[in-house]
mmCIF file with all atom_site columns, C-alpha atoms in Angstrom:
data_model
loop_
_atom_site.group_PDB
_atom_site.id
_atom_site.type_symbol
_atom_site.label_atom_id
_atom_site.label_alt_id
_atom_site.label_comp_id
_atom_site.label_asym_id
_atom_site.label_entity_id
_atom_site.label_seq_id
_atom_site.pdbx_PDB_ins_code
_atom_site.Cartn_x
_atom_site.Cartn_y
_atom_site.Cartn_z
_atom_site.occupancy
_atom_site.B_iso_or_equiv
_atom_site.pdbx_formal_charge
_atom_site.auth_seq_id
_atom_site.auth_comp_id
_atom_site.auth_asym_id
_atom_site.auth_atom_id
_atom_site.pdbx_PDB_model_num
ATOM 1   C CA . ASP A 1 1   ? 113.209 201.671 74.966  1.00 51.00 ? 1   ASP A CA 1
ATOM 2   C CA . THR A 1 2   ? 114.185 200.186 78.318  1.00 70.00 ? 2   THR A CA 1
ATOM 3   C CA . GLY A 1 3   ? 112.340 196.900 78.017  1.00 91.00 ? 3   GLY A CA 1
ATOM 4   C CA . VAL A 1 4   ? 113.680 193.422 77.370  1.00 95.00 ? 4   VAL A CA 1
ATOM 5   C CA . SER A 1 5   ? 115.191 193.242 73.909  1.00 96.00 ? 5   SER A CA 1
ATOM 6   C CA . GLN A 1 6   ? 115.880 190.169 71.831  1.00 97.00 ? 6   GLN A CA 1
ATOM 7   C CA . ASP A 1 7   ? 117.870 189.595 68.693  1.00 96.00 ? 7   ASP A CA 1
ATOM 8   C CA . PRO A 1 8   ? 117.296 188.429 66.035  1.00 97.00 ? 8   PRO A CA 1
ATOM 9   C CA . ARG A 1 9   ? 113.541 188.751 65.878  1.00 95.00 ? 9   ARG A CA 1
ATOM 10  C CA . HIS A 1 10  ? 113.276 186.156 63.145  1.00 96.00 ? 10  HIS A CA 1
ATOM 11  C CA . LYS A 1 11  ? 115.608 183.378 62.090  1.00 97.00 ? 11  LYS A CA 1
ATOM 12  C CA . ILE A 1 12  ? 115.188 180.801 59.361  1.00 98.00 ? 12  ILE A CA 1
ATOM 13  C CA . THR A 1 13  ? 117.754 178.050 59.400  1.00 97.00 ? 13  THR A CA 1
ATOM 14  C CA . LYS A 1 14  ? 118.335 174.706 57.780  1.00 97.00 ? 14  LYS A CA 1
ATOM 15  C CA . ARG A 1 15  ? 118.046 171.568 59.834  1.00 97.00 ? 15  ARG A CA 1
ATOM 16  C CA . GLY A 1 16  ? 121.336 170.673 61.409  1.00 97.00 ? 16  GLY A CA 1
ATOM 17  C CA . GLN A 1 17  ? 122.630 174.236 61.649  1.00 98.00 ? 17  GLN A CA 1
ATOM 18  C CA . ASN A 1 18  ? 123.380 176.013 64.910  1.00 98.00 ? 18  ASN A CA 1
ATOM 19  C CA . VAL A 1 19  ? 121.565 179.180 65.936  1.00 98.00 ? 19  VAL A CA 1
ATOM 20  C CA . THR A 1 20  ? 122.131 181.659 68.728  1.00 98.00 ? 20  THR A CA 1
ATOM 21  C CA . PHE A 1 21  ? 119.700 184.144 70.226  1.00 98.00 ? 21  PHE A CA 1
ATOM 22  C CA . ARG A 1 22  ? 120.627 187.092 72.390  1.00 98.00 ? 22  ARG A CA 1
ATOM 23  C CA . CYS A 1 23  ? 118.634 188.710 75.163  1.00 98.00 ? 23  CYS A CA 1
ATOM 24  C CA . ASP A 1 24  ? 119.276 192.021 76.893  1.00 97.00 ? 24  ASP A CA 1
ATOM 25  C CA . PRO A 1 25  ? 117.172 192.246 80.057  1.00 96.00 ? 25  PRO A CA 1
ATOM 26  C CA . ILE A 1 26  ? 115.948 195.379 81.781  1.00 93.00 ? 26  ILE A CA 1
ATOM 27  C CA . SER A 1 27  ? 119.149 196.850 83.151  1.00 90.00 ? 27  SER A CA 1
ATOM 28  C CA . GLU A 1 28  ? 118.631 196.521 86.906  1.00 87.00 ? 28  GLU A CA 1
ATOM 29  C CA . HIS A 1 29  ? 117.019 193.077 86.728  1.00 91.00 ? 29  HIS A CA 1
ATOM 30  C CA . ASN A 1 30  ? 119.098 190.243 88.173  1.00 91.00 ? 30  ASN A CA 1
ATOM 31  C CA . ARG A 1 31  ? 116.809 187.401 87.116  1.00 93.00 ? 31  ARG A CA 1
ATOM 32  C CA . LEU A 1 32  ? 116.586 186.254 83.520  1.00 95.00 ? 32  LEU A CA 1
ATOM 33  C CA . TYR A 1 33  ? 114.366 183.559 82.042  1.00 95.00 ? 33  TYR A CA 1
ATOM 34  C CA . TRP A 1 34  ? 114.080 181.768 78.731  1.00 97.00 ? 34  TRP A CA 1
ATOM 35  C CA . TYR A 1 35  ? 110.760 180.357 77.569  1.00 96.00 ? 35  TYR A CA 1
ATOM 36  C CA . ARG A 1 36  ? 109.609 178.631 74.415  1.00 96.00 ? 36  ARG A CA 1
ATOM 37  C CA . GLN A 1 37  ? 106.200 179.161 72.854  1.00 95.00 ? 37  GLN A CA 1
ATOM 38  C CA . THR A 1 38  ? 104.617 177.219 70.006  1.00 93.00 ? 38  THR A CA 1
ATOM 39  C CA . LEU A 1 39  ? 101.440 178.150 68.174  1.00 87.00 ? 39  LEU A CA 1
ATOM 40  C CA . GLY A 1 40  ? 98.336  177.670 70.243  1.00 85.00 ? 40  GLY A CA 1
ATOM 41  C CA . GLN A 1 41  ? 100.236 177.036 73.458  1.00 90.00 ? 41  GLN A CA 1
ATOM 42  C CA . GLY A 1 42  ? 101.323 179.081 76.405  1.00 93.00 ? 42  GLY A CA 1
ATOM 43  C CA . PRO A 1 43  ? 105.001 179.791 77.028  1.00 95.00 ? 43  PRO A CA 1
ATOM 44  C CA . GLU A 1 44  ? 106.967 176.883 78.509  1.00 95.00 ? 44  GLU A CA 1
ATOM 45  C CA . PHE A 1 45  ? 109.805 177.500 80.929  1.00 93.00 ? 45  PHE A CA 1
ATOM 46  C CA . LEU A 1 46  ? 113.265 176.517 79.684  1.00 95.00 ? 46  LEU A CA 1
ATOM 47  C CA . THR A 1 47  ? 115.829 177.951 82.079  1.00 95.00 ? 47  THR A CA 1
ATOM 48  C CA . TYR A 1 48  ? 116.524 180.655 84.635  1.00 92.00 ? 48  TYR A CA 1
ATOM 49  C CA . PHE A 1 49  ? 119.505 182.720 85.755  1.00 94.00 ? 49  PHE A CA 1
ATOM 50  C CA . GLN A 1 50  ? 120.067 184.723 88.874  1.00 92.00 ? 50  GLN A CA 1
ATOM 51  C CA . ASN A 1 51  ? 122.902 187.047 88.009  1.00 92.00 ? 51  ASN A CA 1
ATOM 52  C CA . GLU A 1 52  ? 125.385 184.849 86.118  1.00 93.00 ? 52  GLU A CA 1
ATOM 53  C CA . ALA A 1 53  ? 124.357 181.577 87.766  1.00 93.00 ? 53  ALA A CA 1
ATOM 54  C CA . GLN A 1 54  ? 122.065 179.225 85.879  1.00 93.00 ? 54  GLN A CA 1
ATOM 55  C CA . LEU A 1 55  ? 119.919 177.922 88.711  1.00 90.00 ? 55  LEU A CA 1
ATOM 56  C CA . GLU A 1 56  ? 117.255 175.870 87.008  1.00 90.00 ? 56  GLU A CA 1
ATOM 57  C CA . LYS A 1 57  ? 116.833 174.027 83.728  1.00 91.00 ? 57  LYS A CA 1
ATOM 58  C CA . SER A 1 58  ? 113.697 172.397 82.409  1.00 91.00 ? 58  SER A CA 1
ATOM 59  C CA . ARG A 1 59  ? 113.691 168.844 81.118  1.00 88.00 ? 59  ARG A CA 1
ATOM 60  C CA . LEU A 1 60  ? 112.618 170.480 77.841  1.00 83.00 ? 60  LEU A CA 1
ATOM 61  C CA . LEU A 1 61  ? 116.161 171.806 77.529  1.00 86.00 ? 61  LEU A CA 1
ATOM 62  C CA . SER A 1 62  ? 117.923 168.958 75.748  1.00 89.00 ? 62  SER A CA 1
ATOM 63  C CA . ASP A 1 63  ? 121.694 168.751 75.553  1.00 93.00 ? 63  ASP A CA 1
ATOM 64  C CA . ARG A 1 64  ? 121.537 170.529 72.185  1.00 96.00 ? 64  ARG A CA 1
ATOM 65  C CA . PHE A 1 65  ? 120.467 173.674 74.016  1.00 96.00 ? 65  PHE A CA 1
ATOM 66  C CA . SER A 1 66  ? 122.833 175.793 76.034  1.00 96.00 ? 66  SER A CA 1
ATOM 67  C CA . ALA A 1 67  ? 122.259 179.126 77.710  1.00 96.00 ? 67  ALA A CA 1
ATOM 68  C CA . GLU A 1 68  ? 124.774 181.497 79.216  1.00 96.00 ? 68  GLU A CA 1
ATOM 69  C CA . ARG A 1 69  ? 124.778 184.771 81.057  1.00 96.00 ? 69  ARG A CA 1
ATOM 70  C CA . PRO A 1 70  ? 128.492 185.407 81.417  1.00 91.00 ? 70  PRO A CA 1
ATOM 71  C CA . LYS A 1 71  ? 128.516 188.722 83.224  1.00 87.00 ? 71  LYS A CA 1
ATOM 72  C CA . GLY A 1 72  ? 125.090 188.673 84.732  1.00 85.00 ? 72  GLY A CA 1
ATOM 73  C CA . SER A 1 73  ? 123.764 191.053 82.104  1.00 91.00 ? 73  SER A CA 1
ATOM 74  C CA . PHE A 1 74  ? 122.853 189.829 78.599  1.00 96.00 ? 74  PHE A CA 1
ATOM 75  C CA . SER A 1 75  ? 122.199 186.170 77.893  1.00 97.00 ? 75  SER A CA 1
ATOM 76  C CA . THR A 1 76  ? 122.529 183.891 74.894  1.00 98.00 ? 76  THR A CA 1
ATOM 77  C CA . LEU A 1 77  ? 120.598 180.770 74.014  1.00 98.00 ? 77  LEU A CA 1
ATOM 78  C CA . GLU A 1 78  ? 122.291 178.467 71.523  1.00 97.00 ? 78  GLU A CA 1
ATOM 79  C CA . ILE A 1 79  ? 120.632 175.564 69.781  1.00 97.00 ? 79  ILE A CA 1
ATOM 80  C CA . GLN A 1 80  ? 122.999 173.115 68.143  1.00 97.00 ? 80  GLN A CA 1
ATOM 81  C CA . ARG A 1 81  ? 122.075 170.765 65.303  1.00 97.00 ? 81  ARG A CA 1
ATOM 82  C CA . THR A 1 82  ? 118.613 172.265 64.956  1.00 97.00 ? 82  THR A CA 1
ATOM 83  C CA . GLU A 1 83  ? 115.640 170.011 64.278  1.00 96.00 ? 83  GLU A CA 1
ATOM 84  C CA . GLN A 1 84  ? 112.253 170.889 62.811  1.00 95.00 ? 84  GLN A CA 1
ATOM 85  C CA . GLY A 1 85  ? 110.714 170.428 66.247  1.00 94.00 ? 85  GLY A CA 1
ATOM 86  C CA . ASP A 1 86  ? 112.780 173.354 67.488  1.00 96.00 ? 86  ASP A CA 1
ATOM 87  C CA . SER A 1 87  ? 110.667 175.722 65.412  1.00 97.00 ? 87  SER A CA 1
ATOM 88  C CA . ALA A 1 88  ? 109.044 178.037 67.940  1.00 96.00 ? 88  ALA A CA 1
ATOM 89  C CA . MET A 1 89  ? 109.207 181.474 69.456  1.00 96.00 ? 89  MET A CA 1
ATOM 90  C CA . TYR A 1 90  ? 111.933 181.817 72.065  1.00 97.00 ? 90  TYR A CA 1
ATOM 91  C CA . LEU A 1 91  ? 111.015 184.344 74.710  1.00 97.00 ? 91  LEU A CA 1
ATOM 92  C CA . CYS A 1 92  ? 113.327 186.040 77.121  1.00 97.00 ? 92  CYS A CA 1
ATOM 93  C CA . ALA A 1 93  ? 112.086 187.666 80.300  1.00 95.00 ? 93  ALA A CA 1
ATOM 94  C CA . SER A 1 94  ? 113.586 189.405 83.286  1.00 94.00 ? 94  SER A CA 1
ATOM 95  C CA . SER A 1 95  ? 112.676 190.443 86.798  1.00 90.00 ? 95  SER A CA 1
ATOM 96  C CA . LEU A 1 96  ? 114.039 191.606 90.103  1.00 86.00 ? 96  LEU A CA 1
ATOM 97  C CA . SER A 1 97  ? 114.362 189.178 92.976  1.00 77.00 ? 97  SER A CA 1
ATOM 98  C CA . THR A 1 98  ? 112.503 191.024 95.673  1.00 65.00 ? 98  THR A CA 1
ATOM 99  C CA . GLY A 1 99  ? 111.790 188.126 97.957  1.00 54.00 ? 99  GLY A CA 1
ATOM 100 C CA . GLY A 1 100 ? 108.051 188.480 97.724  1.00 52.00 ? 100 GLY A CA 1
ATOM 101 C CA . GLY A 1 101 ? 106.156 188.748 94.503  1.00 59.00 ? 101 GLY A CA 1
ATOM 102 C CA . ASN A 1 102 ? 108.005 189.899 91.451  1.00 74.00 ? 102 ASN A CA 1
ATOM 103 C CA . THR A 1 103 ? 106.687 190.819 88.034  1.00 84.00 ? 103 THR A CA 1
ATOM 104 C CA . ILE A 1 104 ? 108.324 189.207 85.045  1.00 89.00 ? 104 ILE A CA 1
ATOM 105 C CA . TYR A 1 105 ? 108.688 191.348 81.943  1.00 91.00 ? 105 TYR A CA 1
ATOM 106 C CA . PHE A 1 106 ? 108.874 189.708 78.537  1.00 94.00 ? 106 PHE A CA 1
ATOM 107 C CA . GLY A 1 107 ? 110.677 190.602 75.364  1.00 95.00 ? 107 GLY A CA 1
ATOM 108 C CA . GLU A 1 108 ? 109.105 190.414 71.922  1.00 93.00 ? 108 GLU A CA 1
ATOM 109 C CA . GLY A 1 109 ? 110.600 187.016 71.243  1.00 95.00 ? 109 GLY A CA 1
ATOM 110 C CA . SER A 1 110 ? 112.765 185.454 68.577  1.00 97.00 ? 110 SER A CA 1
ATOM 111 C CA . TRP A 1 111 ? 110.959 183.378 65.992  1.00 96.00 ? 111 TRP A CA 1
ATOM 112 C CA . LEU A 1 112 ? 112.858 180.328 64.830  1.00 98.00 ? 112 LEU A CA 1
ATOM 113 C CA . THR A 1 113 ? 111.867 178.394 61.718  1.00 97.00 ? 113 THR A CA 1
ATOM 114 C CA . VAL A 1 114 ? 113.843 175.262 60.938  1.00 97.00 ? 114 VAL A CA 1
ATOM 115 C CA . VAL A 1 115 ? 113.442 174.085 57.338  1.00 96.00 ? 115 VAL A CA 1
ATOM 116 C CA . ALA B 2 1   ? 103.723 169.275 89.364  1.00 72.00 ? 1   ALA B CA 1
ATOM 117 C CA . GLN B 2 2   ? 102.084 172.625 88.980  1.00 80.00 ? 2   GLN B CA 1
ATOM 118 C CA . SER B 2 3   ? 99.695  173.111 86.100  1.00 91.00 ? 3   SER B CA 1
ATOM 119 C CA . VAL B 2 4   ? 97.358  175.806 84.872  1.00 95.00 ? 4   VAL B CA 1
ATOM 120 C CA . SER B 2 5   ? 94.175  175.154 82.973  1.00 95.00 ? 5   SER B CA 1
ATOM 121 C CA . GLN B 2 6   ? 92.275  177.704 80.934  1.00 96.00 ? 6   GLN B CA 1
ATOM 122 C CA . HIS B 2 7   ? 88.825  176.444 80.096  1.00 88.00 ? 7   HIS B CA 1
ATOM 123 C CA . ASN B 2 8   ? 88.072  178.478 77.003  1.00 88.00 ? 8   ASN B CA 1
ATOM 124 C CA . HIS B 2 9   ? 90.407  178.217 74.050  1.00 92.00 ? 9   HIS B CA 1
ATOM 125 C CA . HIS B 2 10  ? 88.572  180.584 71.744  1.00 95.00 ? 10  HIS B CA 1
ATOM 126 C CA . VAL B 2 11  ? 85.973  183.144 72.750  1.00 97.00 ? 11  VAL B CA 1
ATOM 127 C CA . ILE B 2 12  ? 84.038  185.373 70.365  1.00 97.00 ? 12  ILE B CA 1
ATOM 128 C CA . LEU B 2 13  ? 82.102  188.341 71.744  1.00 97.00 ? 13  LEU B CA 1
ATOM 129 C CA . SER B 2 14  ? 80.443  191.439 70.429  1.00 97.00 ? 14  SER B CA 1
ATOM 130 C CA . GLU B 2 15  ? 81.537  194.835 71.643  1.00 96.00 ? 15  GLU B CA 1
ATOM 131 C CA . ALA B 2 16  ? 80.029  195.822 75.005  1.00 96.00 ? 16  ALA B CA 1
ATOM 132 C CA . ALA B 2 17  ? 79.498  192.201 76.018  1.00 97.00 ? 17  ALA B CA 1
ATOM 133 C CA . SER B 2 18  ? 80.821  191.071 79.362  1.00 97.00 ? 18  SER B CA 1
ATOM 134 C CA . LEU B 2 19  ? 83.843  188.812 79.546  1.00 97.00 ? 19  LEU B CA 1
ATOM 135 C CA . GLU B 2 20  ? 84.861  186.089 81.943  1.00 97.00 ? 20  GLU B CA 1
ATOM 136 C CA . LEU B 2 21  ? 87.808  183.811 81.224  1.00 97.00 ? 21  LEU B CA 1
ATOM 137 C CA . GLY B 2 22  ? 88.325  180.849 83.495  1.00 96.00 ? 22  GLY B CA 1
ATOM 138 C CA . CYS B 2 23  ? 91.638  179.819 85.019  1.00 97.00 ? 23  CYS B CA 1
ATOM 139 C CA . ASN B 2 24  ? 92.318  177.019 87.462  1.00 97.00 ? 24  ASN B CA 1
ATOM 140 C CA . TYR B 2 25  ? 95.655  175.938 88.834  1.00 95.00 ? 25  TYR B CA 1
ATOM 141 C CA . SER B 2 26  ? 96.872  172.884 90.650  1.00 92.00 ? 26  SER B CA 1
ATOM 142 C CA . TYR B 2 27  ? 99.244  173.560 93.505  1.00 83.00 ? 27  TYR B CA 1
ATOM 143 C CA . GLY B 2 28  ? 98.614  173.177 97.201  1.00 76.00 ? 28  GLY B CA 1
ATOM 144 C CA . GLY B 2 29  ? 100.955 175.860 98.473  1.00 82.00 ? 29  GLY B CA 1
ATOM 145 C CA . THR B 2 30  ? 100.947 179.632 98.388  1.00 85.00 ? 30  THR B CA 1
ATOM 146 C CA . VAL B 2 31  ? 101.012 181.048 94.894  1.00 88.00 ? 31  VAL B CA 1
ATOM 147 C CA . ASN B 2 32  ? 101.263 184.271 92.972  1.00 90.00 ? 32  ASN B CA 1
ATOM 148 C CA . LEU B 2 33  ? 98.805  184.591 90.102  1.00 93.00 ? 33  LEU B CA 1
ATOM 149 C CA . PHE B 2 34  ? 99.007  186.563 86.890  1.00 94.00 ? 34  PHE B CA 1
ATOM 150 C CA . TRP B 2 35  ? 97.119  187.346 83.740  1.00 97.00 ? 35  TRP B CA 1
ATOM 151 C CA . TYR B 2 36  ? 99.156  188.338 80.711  1.00 96.00 ? 36  TYR B CA 1
ATOM 152 C CA . VAL B 2 37  ? 97.840  189.587 77.377  1.00 96.00 ? 37  VAL B CA 1
ATOM 153 C CA . GLN B 2 38  ? 99.430  189.303 73.956  1.00 94.00 ? 38  GLN B CA 1
ATOM 154 C CA . TYR B 2 39  ? 98.013  191.664 71.343  1.00 93.00 ? 39  TYR B CA 1
ATOM 155 C CA . PRO B 2 40  ? 98.579  190.683 67.708  1.00 88.00 ? 40  PRO B CA 1
ATOM 156 C CA . GLY B 2 41  ? 102.231 191.188 66.822  1.00 85.00 ? 41  GLY B CA 1
ATOM 157 C CA . GLN B 2 42  ? 103.184 192.380 70.282  1.00 88.00 ? 42  GLN B CA 1
ATOM 158 C CA . HIS B 2 43  ? 104.956 190.936 73.308  1.00 88.00 ? 43  HIS B CA 1
ATOM 159 C CA . LEU B 2 44  ? 103.355 189.539 76.422  1.00 92.00 ? 44  LEU B CA 1
ATOM 160 C CA . GLN B 2 45  ? 102.189 192.285 78.747  1.00 93.00 ? 45  GLN B CA 1
ATOM 161 C CA . LEU B 2 46  ? 101.054 192.038 82.331  1.00 93.00 ? 46  LEU B CA 1
ATOM 162 C CA . LEU B 2 47  ? 97.342  192.748 82.814  1.00 95.00 ? 47  LEU B CA 1
ATOM 163 C CA . LEU B 2 48  ? 97.170  192.173 86.540  1.00 95.00 ? 48  LEU B CA 1
ATOM 164 C CA . LYS B 2 49  ? 98.647  190.131 89.361  1.00 93.00 ? 49  LYS B CA 1
ATOM 165 C CA . TYR B 2 50  ? 97.738  188.758 92.748  1.00 93.00 ? 50  TYR B CA 1
ATOM 166 C CA . PHE B 2 51  ? 100.355 188.297 95.454  1.00 89.00 ? 51  PHE B CA 1
ATOM 167 C CA . SER B 2 52  ? 98.407  188.666 98.697  1.00 88.00 ? 52  SER B CA 1
ATOM 168 C CA . GLY B 2 53  ? 95.658  190.677 100.350 1.00 91.00 ? 53  GLY B CA 1
ATOM 169 C CA . ASP B 2 54  ? 92.387  191.558 98.671  1.00 94.00 ? 54  ASP B CA 1
ATOM 170 C CA . PRO B 2 55  ? 91.454  188.643 96.412  1.00 94.00 ? 55  PRO B CA 1
ATOM 171 C CA . LEU B 2 56  ? 89.795  190.984 93.939  1.00 96.00 ? 56  LEU B CA 1
ATOM 172 C CA . VAL B 2 57  ? 92.530  192.648 91.939  1.00 96.00 ? 57  VAL B CA 1
ATOM 173 C CA . LYS B 2 58  ? 92.162  195.343 89.350  1.00 96.00 ? 58  LYS B CA 1
ATOM 174 C CA . GLY B 2 59  ? 94.439  195.671 86.381  1.00 94.00 ? 59  GLY B CA 1
ATOM 175 C CA . ILE B 2 60  ? 94.902  197.824 83.356  1.00 93.00 ? 60  ILE B CA 1
ATOM 176 C CA . LYS B 2 61  ? 92.253  198.598 80.743  1.00 94.00 ? 61  LYS B CA 1
ATOM 177 C CA . GLY B 2 62  ? 89.317  197.843 83.037  1.00 96.00 ? 62  GLY B CA 1
ATOM 178 C CA . PHE B 2 63  ? 90.197  194.205 83.680  1.00 97.00 ? 63  PHE B CA 1
ATOM 179 C CA . GLU B 2 64  ? 89.847  192.571 87.059  1.00 97.00 ? 64  GLU B CA 1
ATOM 180 C CA . ALA B 2 65  ? 90.330  189.083 88.474  1.00 98.00 ? 65  ALA B CA 1
ATOM 181 C CA . GLU B 2 66  ? 89.180  187.296 91.579  1.00 96.00 ? 66  GLU B CA 1
ATOM 182 C CA . PHE B 2 67  ? 91.286  184.771 93.446  1.00 95.00 ? 67  PHE B CA 1
ATOM 183 C CA . ILE B 2 68  ? 89.136  182.070 95.042  1.00 95.00 ? 68  ILE B CA 1
ATOM 184 C CA . LYS B 2 69  ? 91.518  179.943 97.065  1.00 92.00 ? 69  LYS B CA 1
ATOM 185 C CA . SER B 2 70  ? 89.015  177.193 97.802  1.00 92.00 ? 70  SER B CA 1
ATOM 186 C CA . LYS B 2 71  ? 88.408  176.694 94.099  1.00 94.00 ? 71  LYS B CA 1
ATOM 187 C CA . PHE B 2 72  ? 92.044  177.177 93.005  1.00 94.00 ? 72  PHE B CA 1
ATOM 188 C CA . SER B 2 73  ? 90.700  179.705 90.526  1.00 96.00 ? 73  SER B CA 1
ATOM 189 C CA . PHE B 2 74  ? 91.705  183.106 89.236  1.00 97.00 ? 74  PHE B CA 1
ATOM 190 C CA . ASN B 2 75  ? 89.117  184.144 86.659  1.00 97.00 ? 75  ASN B CA 1
ATOM 191 C CA . LEU B 2 76  ? 89.536  187.247 84.543  1.00 97.00 ? 76  LEU B CA 1
ATOM 192 C CA . ARG B 2 77  ? 86.610  189.604 84.006  1.00 97.00 ? 77  ARG B CA 1
ATOM 193 C CA . LYS B 2 78  ? 85.725  192.751 82.148  1.00 97.00 ? 78  LYS B CA 1
ATOM 194 C CA . PRO B 2 79  ? 82.219  194.232 82.217  1.00 97.00 ? 79  PRO B CA 1
ATOM 195 C CA . SER B 2 80  ? 82.265  195.583 78.672  1.00 97.00 ? 80  SER B CA 1
ATOM 196 C CA . VAL B 2 81  ? 84.780  194.527 76.048  1.00 97.00 ? 81  VAL B CA 1
ATOM 197 C CA . GLN B 2 82  ? 86.035  196.629 73.167  1.00 97.00 ? 82  GLN B CA 1
ATOM 198 C CA . TRP B 2 83  ? 87.289  195.642 69.734  1.00 96.00 ? 83  TRP B CA 1
ATOM 199 C CA . SER B 2 84  ? 90.783  196.587 70.923  1.00 96.00 ? 84  SER B CA 1
ATOM 200 C CA . ASP B 2 85  ? 90.642  193.786 73.524  1.00 97.00 ? 85  ASP B CA 1
ATOM 201 C CA . THR B 2 86  ? 91.068  191.255 70.729  1.00 97.00 ? 86  THR B CA 1
ATOM 202 C CA . ALA B 2 87  ? 94.141  189.348 71.846  1.00 97.00 ? 87  ALA B CA 1
ATOM 203 C CA . GLU B 2 88  ? 95.394  186.161 73.437  1.00 96.00 ? 88  GLU B CA 1
ATOM 204 C CA . TYR B 2 89  ? 95.116  185.944 77.208  1.00 98.00 ? 89  TYR B CA 1
ATOM 205 C CA . PHE B 2 90  ? 97.325  183.777 79.396  1.00 97.00 ? 90  PHE B CA 1
ATOM 206 C CA . CYS B 2 91  ? 96.870  182.855 83.012  1.00 97.00 ? 91  CYS B CA 1
ATOM 207 C CA . ALA B 2 92  ? 100.068 182.037 84.917  1.00 95.00 ? 92  ALA B CA 1
ATOM 208 C CA . VAL B 2 93  ? 101.100 180.958 88.377  1.00 92.00 ? 93  VAL B CA 1
ATOM 209 C CA . SER B 2 94  ? 104.332 181.015 90.346  1.00 88.00 ? 94  SER B CA 1
ATOM 210 C CA . ARG B 2 95  ? 105.148 179.618 93.750  1.00 82.00 ? 95  ARG B CA 1
ATOM 211 C CA . THR B 2 96  ? 105.588 182.260 96.414  1.00 73.00 ? 96  THR B CA 1
ATOM 212 C CA . GLY B 2 97  ? 109.195 182.721 97.464  1.00 66.00 ? 97  GLY B CA 1
ATOM 213 C CA . ASN B 2 98  ? 110.435 180.590 94.620  1.00 66.00 ? 98  ASN B CA 1
ATOM 214 C CA . THR B 2 99  ? 112.477 181.585 91.591  1.00 69.00 ? 99  THR B CA 1
ATOM 215 C CA . GLY B 2 100 ? 109.533 183.446 90.193  1.00 74.00 ? 100 GLY B CA 1
ATOM 216 C CA . LYS B 2 101 ? 109.294 180.910 87.383  1.00 85.00 ? 101 LYS B CA 1
ATOM 217 C CA . LEU B 2 102 ? 105.898 181.156 85.725  1.00 90.00 ? 102 LEU B CA 1
ATOM 218 C CA . ILE B 2 103 ? 103.764 178.222 84.670  1.00 92.00 ? 103 ILE B CA 1
ATOM 219 C CA . PHE B 2 104 ? 101.352 179.277 81.945  1.00 95.00 ? 104 PHE B CA 1
ATOM 220 C CA . GLY B 2 105 ? 98.019  178.001 80.802  1.00 96.00 ? 105 GLY B CA 1
ATOM 221 C CA . GLN B 2 106 ? 97.501  177.251 77.123  1.00 95.00 ? 106 GLN B CA 1
ATOM 222 C CA . GLY B 2 107 ? 95.890  180.606 76.483  1.00 96.00 ? 107 GLY B CA 1
ATOM 223 C CA . THR B 2 108 ? 92.508  181.883 75.371  1.00 96.00 ? 108 THR B CA 1
ATOM 224 C CA . THR B 2 109 ? 92.068  183.705 72.091  1.00 96.00 ? 109 THR B CA 1
ATOM 225 C CA . LEU B 2 110 ? 89.514  186.479 72.431  1.00 97.00 ? 110 LEU B CA 1
ATOM 226 C CA . GLN B 2 111 ? 87.952  187.893 69.295  1.00 97.00 ? 111 GLN B CA 1
ATOM 227 C CA . VAL B 2 112 ? 85.750  190.943 69.752  1.00 97.00 ? 112 VAL B CA 1
ATOM 228 C CA . LYS B 2 113 ? 83.474  191.803 66.858  1.00 95.00 ? 113 LYS B CA 1
ATOM 229 C CA . PRO B 2 114 ? 82.853  195.507 66.271  1.00 89.00 ? 114 PRO B CA 1
#
């Protein structure tokens, strides 16, 4: 499968613990996005990378959240000191930067449950 | 700030009925428009997109959407739905020439009864 892959698919953690999600984008894609989706809502933008540079962060991304893309390939999203409100699906997506329109391809998401 | 509004949160149709899902966005500049679908247990998939040109765009599985610039709308249509169209549908917008960041509507759950 050459789509966007995410790991783990499901994570249950106790409040206060740290969690890390990994995303492997489509191999030739230089743009990578993280979104968060809660039940009954559309995905909300969290952050965006072009190659290894993190170019935009949403105000939703509190200082407990950190994302990296060290070599411009895979990315990680870490949540420190998790809270129950962090329970959501974390979606990774990737695309090419073609100047004009570009299609964003999504992974299957990582479900986080904070208990 | 950009926003996307989907008018119908939950739609129930019988097979062979026609479908129209409303989507309006708020942004004064040039935009790219998308409809994504999420089938139960699956990831978001692109149904169709509008970047420029003909405002009537055709997508996969018989879906189409019409961009009406004066109404800031991008409604999704299908003449005859099937049970397999049961899914959640999301309208999204991005600013042309921008990062490609998508702003999504809240989604519409479509349930098709066999």
